[in-house]
XYZ file of C-alpha atoms in Angstrom:
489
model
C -85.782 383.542 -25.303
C -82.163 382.684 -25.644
C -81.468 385.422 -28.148
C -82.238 388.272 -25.528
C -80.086 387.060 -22.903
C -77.206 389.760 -23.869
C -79.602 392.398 -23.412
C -81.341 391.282 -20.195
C -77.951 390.849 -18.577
C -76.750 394.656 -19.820
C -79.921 396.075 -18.528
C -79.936 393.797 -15.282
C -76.692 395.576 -14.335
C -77.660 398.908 -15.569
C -81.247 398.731 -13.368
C -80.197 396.563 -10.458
C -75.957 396.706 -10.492
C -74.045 393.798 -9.370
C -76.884 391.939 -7.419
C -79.382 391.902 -10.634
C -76.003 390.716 -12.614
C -75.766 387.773 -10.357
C -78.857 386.893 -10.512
C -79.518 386.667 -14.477
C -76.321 384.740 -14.597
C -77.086 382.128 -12.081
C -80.462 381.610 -14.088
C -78.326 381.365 -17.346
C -77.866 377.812 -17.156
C -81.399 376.865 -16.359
C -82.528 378.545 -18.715
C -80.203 377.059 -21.094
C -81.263 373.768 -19.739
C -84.869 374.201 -20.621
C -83.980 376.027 -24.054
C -82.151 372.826 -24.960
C -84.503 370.106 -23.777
C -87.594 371.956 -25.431
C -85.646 371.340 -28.533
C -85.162 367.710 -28.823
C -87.893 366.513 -30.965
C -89.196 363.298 -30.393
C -88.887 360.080 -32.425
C -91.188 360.696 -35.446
C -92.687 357.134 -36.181
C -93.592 358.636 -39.704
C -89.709 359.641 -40.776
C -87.645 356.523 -41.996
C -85.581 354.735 -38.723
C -82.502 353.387 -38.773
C -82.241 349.572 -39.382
C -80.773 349.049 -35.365
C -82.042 350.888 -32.610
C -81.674 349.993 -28.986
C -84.741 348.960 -26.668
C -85.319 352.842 -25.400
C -86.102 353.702 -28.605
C -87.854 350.507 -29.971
C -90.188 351.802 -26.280
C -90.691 355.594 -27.333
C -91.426 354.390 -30.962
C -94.112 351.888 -29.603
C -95.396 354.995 -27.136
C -95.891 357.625 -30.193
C -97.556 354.310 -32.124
C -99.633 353.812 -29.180
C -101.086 357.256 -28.727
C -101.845 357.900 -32.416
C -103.787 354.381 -31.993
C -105.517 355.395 -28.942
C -106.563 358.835 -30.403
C -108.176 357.568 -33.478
C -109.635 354.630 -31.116
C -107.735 352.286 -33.249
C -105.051 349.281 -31.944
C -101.832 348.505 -32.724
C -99.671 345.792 -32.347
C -96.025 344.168 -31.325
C -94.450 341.250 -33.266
C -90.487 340.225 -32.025
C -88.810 337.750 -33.822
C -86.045 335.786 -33.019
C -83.342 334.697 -35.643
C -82.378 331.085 -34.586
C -79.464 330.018 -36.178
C -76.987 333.524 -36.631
C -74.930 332.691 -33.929
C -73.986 329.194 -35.287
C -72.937 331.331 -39.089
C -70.999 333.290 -36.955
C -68.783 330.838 -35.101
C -68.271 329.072 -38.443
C -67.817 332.024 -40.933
C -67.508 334.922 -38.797
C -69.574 338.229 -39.159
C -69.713 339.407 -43.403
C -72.310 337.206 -43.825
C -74.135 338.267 -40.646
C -74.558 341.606 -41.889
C -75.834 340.042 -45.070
C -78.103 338.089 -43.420
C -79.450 341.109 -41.088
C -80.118 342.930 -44.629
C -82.040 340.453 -46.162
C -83.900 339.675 -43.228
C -85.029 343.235 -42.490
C -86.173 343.234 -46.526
C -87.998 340.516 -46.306
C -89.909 341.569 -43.138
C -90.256 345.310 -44.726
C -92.008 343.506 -47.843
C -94.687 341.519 -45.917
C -96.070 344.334 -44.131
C -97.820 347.737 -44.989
C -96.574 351.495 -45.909
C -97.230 352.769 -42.257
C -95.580 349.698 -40.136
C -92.411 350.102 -38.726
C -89.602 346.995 -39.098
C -86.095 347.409 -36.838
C -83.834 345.500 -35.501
C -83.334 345.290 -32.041
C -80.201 343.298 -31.082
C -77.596 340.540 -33.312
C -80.750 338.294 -33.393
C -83.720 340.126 -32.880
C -86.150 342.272 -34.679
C -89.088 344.124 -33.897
C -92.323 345.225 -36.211
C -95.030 347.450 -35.156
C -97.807 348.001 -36.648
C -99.486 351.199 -37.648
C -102.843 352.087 -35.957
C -105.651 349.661 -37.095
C -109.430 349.010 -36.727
C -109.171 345.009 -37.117
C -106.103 343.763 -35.435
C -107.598 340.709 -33.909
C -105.772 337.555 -32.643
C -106.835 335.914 -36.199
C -105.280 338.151 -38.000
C -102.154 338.716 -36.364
C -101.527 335.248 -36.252
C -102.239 335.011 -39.657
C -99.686 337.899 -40.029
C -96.850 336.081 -38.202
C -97.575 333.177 -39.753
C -97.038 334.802 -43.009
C -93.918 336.742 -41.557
C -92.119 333.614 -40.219
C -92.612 331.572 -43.912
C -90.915 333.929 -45.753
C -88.205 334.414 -43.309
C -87.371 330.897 -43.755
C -86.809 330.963 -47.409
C -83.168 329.727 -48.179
C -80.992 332.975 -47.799
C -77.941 333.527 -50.264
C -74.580 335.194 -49.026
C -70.999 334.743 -49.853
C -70.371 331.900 -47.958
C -73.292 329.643 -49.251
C -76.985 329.091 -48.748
C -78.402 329.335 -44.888
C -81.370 328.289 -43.378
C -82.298 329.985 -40.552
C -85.414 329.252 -38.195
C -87.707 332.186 -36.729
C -89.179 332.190 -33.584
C -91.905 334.973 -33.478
C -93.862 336.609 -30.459
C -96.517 338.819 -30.605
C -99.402 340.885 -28.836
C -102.058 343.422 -29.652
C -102.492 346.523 -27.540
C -106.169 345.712 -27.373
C -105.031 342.532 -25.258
C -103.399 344.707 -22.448
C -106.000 347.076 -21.964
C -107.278 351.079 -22.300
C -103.894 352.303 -19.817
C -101.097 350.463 -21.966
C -98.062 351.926 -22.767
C -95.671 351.116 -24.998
C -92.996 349.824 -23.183
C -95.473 347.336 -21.908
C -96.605 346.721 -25.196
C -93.159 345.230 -26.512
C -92.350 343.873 -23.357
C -95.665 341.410 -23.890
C -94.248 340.593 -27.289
C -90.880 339.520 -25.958
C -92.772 337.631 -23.036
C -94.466 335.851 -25.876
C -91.021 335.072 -28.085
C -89.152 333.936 -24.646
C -92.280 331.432 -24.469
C -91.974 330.726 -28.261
C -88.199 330.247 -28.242
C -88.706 327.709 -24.663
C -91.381 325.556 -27.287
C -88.687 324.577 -29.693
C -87.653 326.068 -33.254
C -90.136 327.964 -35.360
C -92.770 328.437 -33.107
C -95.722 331.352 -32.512
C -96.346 332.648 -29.451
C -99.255 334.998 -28.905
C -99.417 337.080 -24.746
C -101.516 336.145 -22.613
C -102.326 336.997 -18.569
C -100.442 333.640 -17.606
C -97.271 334.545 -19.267
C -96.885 337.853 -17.120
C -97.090 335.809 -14.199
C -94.732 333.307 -15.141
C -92.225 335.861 -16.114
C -92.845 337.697 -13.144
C -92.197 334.354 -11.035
C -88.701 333.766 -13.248
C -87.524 337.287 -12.832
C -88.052 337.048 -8.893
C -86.139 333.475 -9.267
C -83.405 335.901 -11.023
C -83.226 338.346 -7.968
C -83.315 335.083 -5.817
C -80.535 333.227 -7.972
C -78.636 336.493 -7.862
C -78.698 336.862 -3.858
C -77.926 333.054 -3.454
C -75.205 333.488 -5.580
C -73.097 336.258 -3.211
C -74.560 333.875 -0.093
C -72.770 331.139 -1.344
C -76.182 329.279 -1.240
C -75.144 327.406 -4.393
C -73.064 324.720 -4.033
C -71.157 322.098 -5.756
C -72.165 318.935 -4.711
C -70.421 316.056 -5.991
C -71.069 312.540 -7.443
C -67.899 309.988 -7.321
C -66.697 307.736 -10.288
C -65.080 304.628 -9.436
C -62.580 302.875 -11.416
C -63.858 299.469 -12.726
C -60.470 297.616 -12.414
C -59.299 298.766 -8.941
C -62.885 299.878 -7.174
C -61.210 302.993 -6.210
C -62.137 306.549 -6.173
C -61.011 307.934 -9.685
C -62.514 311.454 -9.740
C -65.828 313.069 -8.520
C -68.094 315.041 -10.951
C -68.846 318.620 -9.592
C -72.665 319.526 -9.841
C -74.516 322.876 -8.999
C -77.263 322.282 -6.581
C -79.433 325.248 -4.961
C -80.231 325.252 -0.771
C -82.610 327.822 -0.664
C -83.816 328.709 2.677
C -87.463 328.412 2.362
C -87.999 325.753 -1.078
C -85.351 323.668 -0.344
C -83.167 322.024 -3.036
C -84.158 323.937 -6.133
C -83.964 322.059 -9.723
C -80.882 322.653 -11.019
C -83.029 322.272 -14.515
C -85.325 325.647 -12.948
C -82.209 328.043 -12.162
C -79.680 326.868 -14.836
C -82.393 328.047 -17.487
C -83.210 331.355 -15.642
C -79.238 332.137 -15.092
C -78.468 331.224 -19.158
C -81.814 333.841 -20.331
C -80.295 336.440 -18.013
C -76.424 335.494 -19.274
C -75.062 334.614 -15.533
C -73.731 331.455 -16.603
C -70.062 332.756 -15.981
C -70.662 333.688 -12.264
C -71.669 330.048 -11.542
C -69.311 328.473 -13.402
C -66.623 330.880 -11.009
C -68.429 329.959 -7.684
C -68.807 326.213 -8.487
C -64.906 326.246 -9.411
C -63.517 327.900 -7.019
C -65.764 325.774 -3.982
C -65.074 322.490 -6.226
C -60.402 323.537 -5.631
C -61.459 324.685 -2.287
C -62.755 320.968 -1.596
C -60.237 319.103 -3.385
C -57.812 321.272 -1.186
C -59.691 320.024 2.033
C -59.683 316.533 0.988
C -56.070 316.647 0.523
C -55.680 317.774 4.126
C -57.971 315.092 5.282
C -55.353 312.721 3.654
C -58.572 311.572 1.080
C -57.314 310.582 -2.082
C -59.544 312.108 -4.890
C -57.683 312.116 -7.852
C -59.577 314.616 -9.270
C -63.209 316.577 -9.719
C -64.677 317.348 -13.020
C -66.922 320.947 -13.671
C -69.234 321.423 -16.589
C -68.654 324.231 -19.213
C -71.170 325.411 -21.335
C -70.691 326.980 -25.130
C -71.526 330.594 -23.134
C -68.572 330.279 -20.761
C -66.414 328.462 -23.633
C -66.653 331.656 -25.342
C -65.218 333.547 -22.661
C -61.456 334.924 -24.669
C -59.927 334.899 -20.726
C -61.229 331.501 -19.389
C -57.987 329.993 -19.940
C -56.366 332.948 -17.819
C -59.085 332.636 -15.314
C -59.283 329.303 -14.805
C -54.900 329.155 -14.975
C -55.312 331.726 -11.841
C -57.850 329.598 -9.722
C -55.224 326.619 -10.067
C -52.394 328.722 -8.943
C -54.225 330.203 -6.611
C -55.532 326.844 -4.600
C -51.969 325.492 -5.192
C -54.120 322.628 -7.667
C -51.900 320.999 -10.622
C -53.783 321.124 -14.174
C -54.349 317.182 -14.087
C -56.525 317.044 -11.375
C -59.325 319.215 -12.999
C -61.019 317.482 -16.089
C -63.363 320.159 -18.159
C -66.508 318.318 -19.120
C -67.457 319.815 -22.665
C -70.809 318.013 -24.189
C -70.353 316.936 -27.969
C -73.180 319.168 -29.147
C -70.416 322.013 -28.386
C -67.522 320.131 -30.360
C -69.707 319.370 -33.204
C -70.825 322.605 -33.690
C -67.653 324.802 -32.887
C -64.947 323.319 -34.629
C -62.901 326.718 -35.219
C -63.414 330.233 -33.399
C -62.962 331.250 -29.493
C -64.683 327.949 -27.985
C -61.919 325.400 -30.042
C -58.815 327.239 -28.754
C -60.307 327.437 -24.881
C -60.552 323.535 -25.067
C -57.622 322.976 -27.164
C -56.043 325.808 -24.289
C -57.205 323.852 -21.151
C -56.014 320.580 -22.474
C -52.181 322.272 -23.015
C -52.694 323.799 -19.737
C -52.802 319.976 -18.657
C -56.416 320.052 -17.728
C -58.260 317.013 -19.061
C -61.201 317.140 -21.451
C -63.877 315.014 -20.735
C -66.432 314.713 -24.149
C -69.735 314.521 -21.758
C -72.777 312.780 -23.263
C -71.112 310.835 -25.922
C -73.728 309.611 -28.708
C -76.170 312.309 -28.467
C -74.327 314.612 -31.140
C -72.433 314.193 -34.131
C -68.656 315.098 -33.358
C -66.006 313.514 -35.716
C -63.307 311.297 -34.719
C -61.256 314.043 -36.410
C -63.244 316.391 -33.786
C -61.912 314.090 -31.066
C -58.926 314.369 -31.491
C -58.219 318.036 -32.869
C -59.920 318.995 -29.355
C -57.874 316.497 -27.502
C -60.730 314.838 -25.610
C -59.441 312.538 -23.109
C -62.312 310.730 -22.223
C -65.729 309.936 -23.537
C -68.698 310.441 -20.805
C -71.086 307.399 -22.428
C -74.683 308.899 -22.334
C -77.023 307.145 -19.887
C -78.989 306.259 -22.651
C -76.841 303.443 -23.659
C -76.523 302.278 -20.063
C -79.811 301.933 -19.308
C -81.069 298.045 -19.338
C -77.510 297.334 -21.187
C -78.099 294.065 -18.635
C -81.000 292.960 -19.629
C -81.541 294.458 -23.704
C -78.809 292.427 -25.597
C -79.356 295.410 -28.656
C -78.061 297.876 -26.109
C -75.251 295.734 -25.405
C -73.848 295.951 -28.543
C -74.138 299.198 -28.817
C -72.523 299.875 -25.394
C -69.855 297.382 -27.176
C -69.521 299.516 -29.866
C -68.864 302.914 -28.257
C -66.385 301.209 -26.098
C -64.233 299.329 -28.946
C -64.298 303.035 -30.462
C -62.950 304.664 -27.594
C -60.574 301.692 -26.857
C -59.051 301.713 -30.732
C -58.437 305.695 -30.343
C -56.845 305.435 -26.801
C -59.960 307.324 -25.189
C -60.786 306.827 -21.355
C -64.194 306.054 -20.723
C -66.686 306.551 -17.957
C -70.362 305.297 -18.152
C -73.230 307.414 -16.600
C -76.542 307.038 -14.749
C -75.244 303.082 -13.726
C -78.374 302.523 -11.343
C -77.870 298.370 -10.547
C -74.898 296.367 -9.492
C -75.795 294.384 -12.975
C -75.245 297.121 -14.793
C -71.921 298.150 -12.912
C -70.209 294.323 -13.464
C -71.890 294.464 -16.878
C -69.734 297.361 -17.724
C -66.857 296.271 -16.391
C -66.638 293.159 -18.373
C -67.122 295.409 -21.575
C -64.035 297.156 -21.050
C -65.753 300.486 -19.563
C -62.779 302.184 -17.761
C -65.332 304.358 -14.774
C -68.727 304.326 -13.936
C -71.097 307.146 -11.865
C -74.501 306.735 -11.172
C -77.396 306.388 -8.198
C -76.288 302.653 -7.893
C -73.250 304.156 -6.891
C -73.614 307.152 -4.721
C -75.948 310.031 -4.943
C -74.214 313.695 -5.432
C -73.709 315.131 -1.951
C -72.053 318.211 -0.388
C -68.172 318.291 -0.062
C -68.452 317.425 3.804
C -70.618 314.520 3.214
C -67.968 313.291 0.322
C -65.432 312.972 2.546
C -67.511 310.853 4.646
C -68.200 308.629 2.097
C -64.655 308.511 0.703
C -63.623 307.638 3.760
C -66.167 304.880 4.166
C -65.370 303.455 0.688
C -61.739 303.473 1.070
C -61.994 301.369 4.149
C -64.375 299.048 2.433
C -62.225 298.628 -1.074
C -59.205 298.314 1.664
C -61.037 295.281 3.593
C -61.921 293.497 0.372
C -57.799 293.685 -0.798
C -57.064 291.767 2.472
C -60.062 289.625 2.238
C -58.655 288.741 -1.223
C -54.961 288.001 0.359
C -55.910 285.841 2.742
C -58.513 283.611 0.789
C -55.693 283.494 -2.292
């Protein structure tokens, strides 16, 4: 069509002058438009692939799959597997051996299945397999299938830097499962409902769809919108928990803690939201709303004339990987007219033992030279060095409620609470003990040399308003025990 255009236009001005001339070349580009779209071709499941593709096309592949299936009345099928374990290499020994490991990987997966399946990757950890059309693709055999996938995935892998072991998380549904009107995107979209469930169920773990999983991630992407909304509303709030200082009884710092008021459910689970924000990577935008509402507090309490020393906010690896949080969180200080000191950077040890070098190390090692202090919170579940401690510059150890927990009536917890305490003591480490639920536990403590405590037995969290009330209260309480003390001495 294209290749008479010349000629139409001469003979369009010859026939019809100027008017016909306008005409053909106002149709020129539509006709250009359709000329070029009828010659895209379509992905050709049959011609090799790239090893990386994006989701759009991992969609129209599973759609040309799909219809070939449906044509011969075969099925097909979906498998997405998860590589647990790349993004720890990578933090320790950058990305060469990622792209190592991505190549073997995709071999390995290429090897266990047939001439006519297709094997991509579909993200840094992620890769996708589907399956030519089939006439026996039941849910025996495609278990069988992923269970023979996900054992030779974990073989020991070789690269430059040493041996890995990596963990596979696999997901998985046939298009028989989803009904005659299935399309492809829906297709892969069950298979990464069914890894999301297999990843939630702990390392190495098979996940087949099913009706229930829809629903559930229906329910957690409408939390998502929800979370989302609440979010801009400012229906997420810190609310904060105080830590008293054994020696004195004073206030020595409050503990900032997300908590959700939705309109109609009430106080939402942090536990619910926290793990639907981290699966859609909105971690950052709490961790901005809870800091800037935590300085915005501290800055009312200093008008009040309450003295609260300071408030501590919880970081997670996501946010500690964030190459401006120093920057950002700098800003917020200056902005809210806060020194450094008075905001302490909770960091658990599961981050410090597995991020000794990269982005994550210099943010702490950044906020503690910024003059922020870095609280190591739930001290004794992981396995950070001493060396750890104090390349990081941890100034305080948060002691796990697990040791607390009947320290006043188990005496093999109390040595161990001893233990953790002469530690901290011999390398000049604050401490502050959580989850202290009995007065016993809180004098307990104290005579063992623990430095705070925070806990139920203390004060629940509450919002910033009802702080200051309680501040207030406690103040006036500590205050009338001081001249209690005078007067009986």
């Amino acid at each position: 069509m294209l290749a008479f255009l010349p000629a139409l236009t001469l003979a369009g001005y010859w026939l019809g002058g100027e008017i016909a001339l306008l005409v053909v070349a106002l149709g020129l580009p539509a006709l250009y438009a359709i000329s070029a779209d009828s010659d895209v071709e379509p992905l050709d499941p049959t011609r090799p692939l790239p090893d990386l593709i994006d989701i759009t096309m991992a969609n129209d592949l599973a759609e040309q799959i799909l219809a070939r299936a449906t044509g011969f009345d075969l099925s097909t099928a979906c498998f997405v597997i998860e590589a647990e374990g790349l993004e720890d290499i990578r933090r320790r020994s950058g990305d060469d051996p990622i792209h190592s490991l991505h190549g073997s990987i995709l071999r390995r997966l290429r090897r266990e299945v047939r001439r006519g399946d297709r094997v991509v990757r579909i993200g840094d950890t992620r890769f996708l397999v589907l399956l030519a059309p089939s006439l026996r693709l039941d849910l025996e055999a495609l278990l069988t299938m992923a269970d023979r996938i996900q054992r030779s995935l974990e073989e020991p892998c070789d690269t430059e830097t040493g041996t890995h072991y990596l963990s596979f998380a696999v997901g998985f549904c046939g298009s028989h499962r989803l009904g005659d009107d299935v399309t492809g995107p829906q297709l892969v979209e069950a298979a990464q409902t069914a890894l999301a469930e297999a990843v939630s169920n702990g390392p190495s773990a098979i996940r087949a769809w099913s009706d229930s999983m829809s629903a559930e991630r229906k329910a957690r992407k409408t939390l998502l919108h929800e979370i989302e909304r609440a979010l801009a509303l400012g229906q997420i709030q810190p609310w904060f928990q105080p830590q008293i200082c054994t020696s004195t009884g004073s206030i020595s710092g409050v503990e900032a803690l997300a908590r959700w008021l939705h309109p109609t459910r009430g106080i939402v689970s942090p536990k619910e939201f926290l793990t639907v924000l981290a699966e859609a990577g909105q971690l950052d935008r709490l961790s901005e709303v809870i800091l800037e509402q935590s300085l915005t507090a501290m800055r009312a309490w200093d008008a009040e004339g309450i003295i609260i020393p300071q408030v501590s906010v919880n970081f997670t690896d996501v946010e500690l990987r964030n190459p401006h949080l120093v920057e950002r969180i700098k800003w917020e200080l200056d902005r809210h007219g806060m020194a450094p000191s008075r905001l302490g950077i909770e960091v658990l040890e599961t981050v410090i033992a597995e991020s000794p070098e990269g982005i994550v190390a210099r943010n702490i090692v950044g906020l503690s030279k910024l003059g922020c202090q870095v609280d190591l919170d739930d001290f004794g579940t992981g396995h950070a060095s001493i060396t750890a401690l104090r390349r990081f510059t941890v100034h305080r150890l948060k002691i796990d409620r697990s040791f607390v927990t009947r320290v006043d009536r188990d005496e093999e917890q109390r040595r161990m609470l001893a233990a953790v305490l002469g530690l901290a003591d011999r390398l000049g480490l604050k401490t502050v003990a959580e989850g202290v639920e009995s007065v016993s536990e809180h004098a307990l403590l104290s005579q063992l040399g623990c430095d705070h405590v925070q806990g139920f037995g203390i004060a629940r969290p509450m919002p910033a308003d009802q702080m200051a009330d309680w501040a207030k209260r406690h103040g006036a309480k500590i205050a009338k025990a001081r001249n209690l003390g005078r007067s009986t001495g």
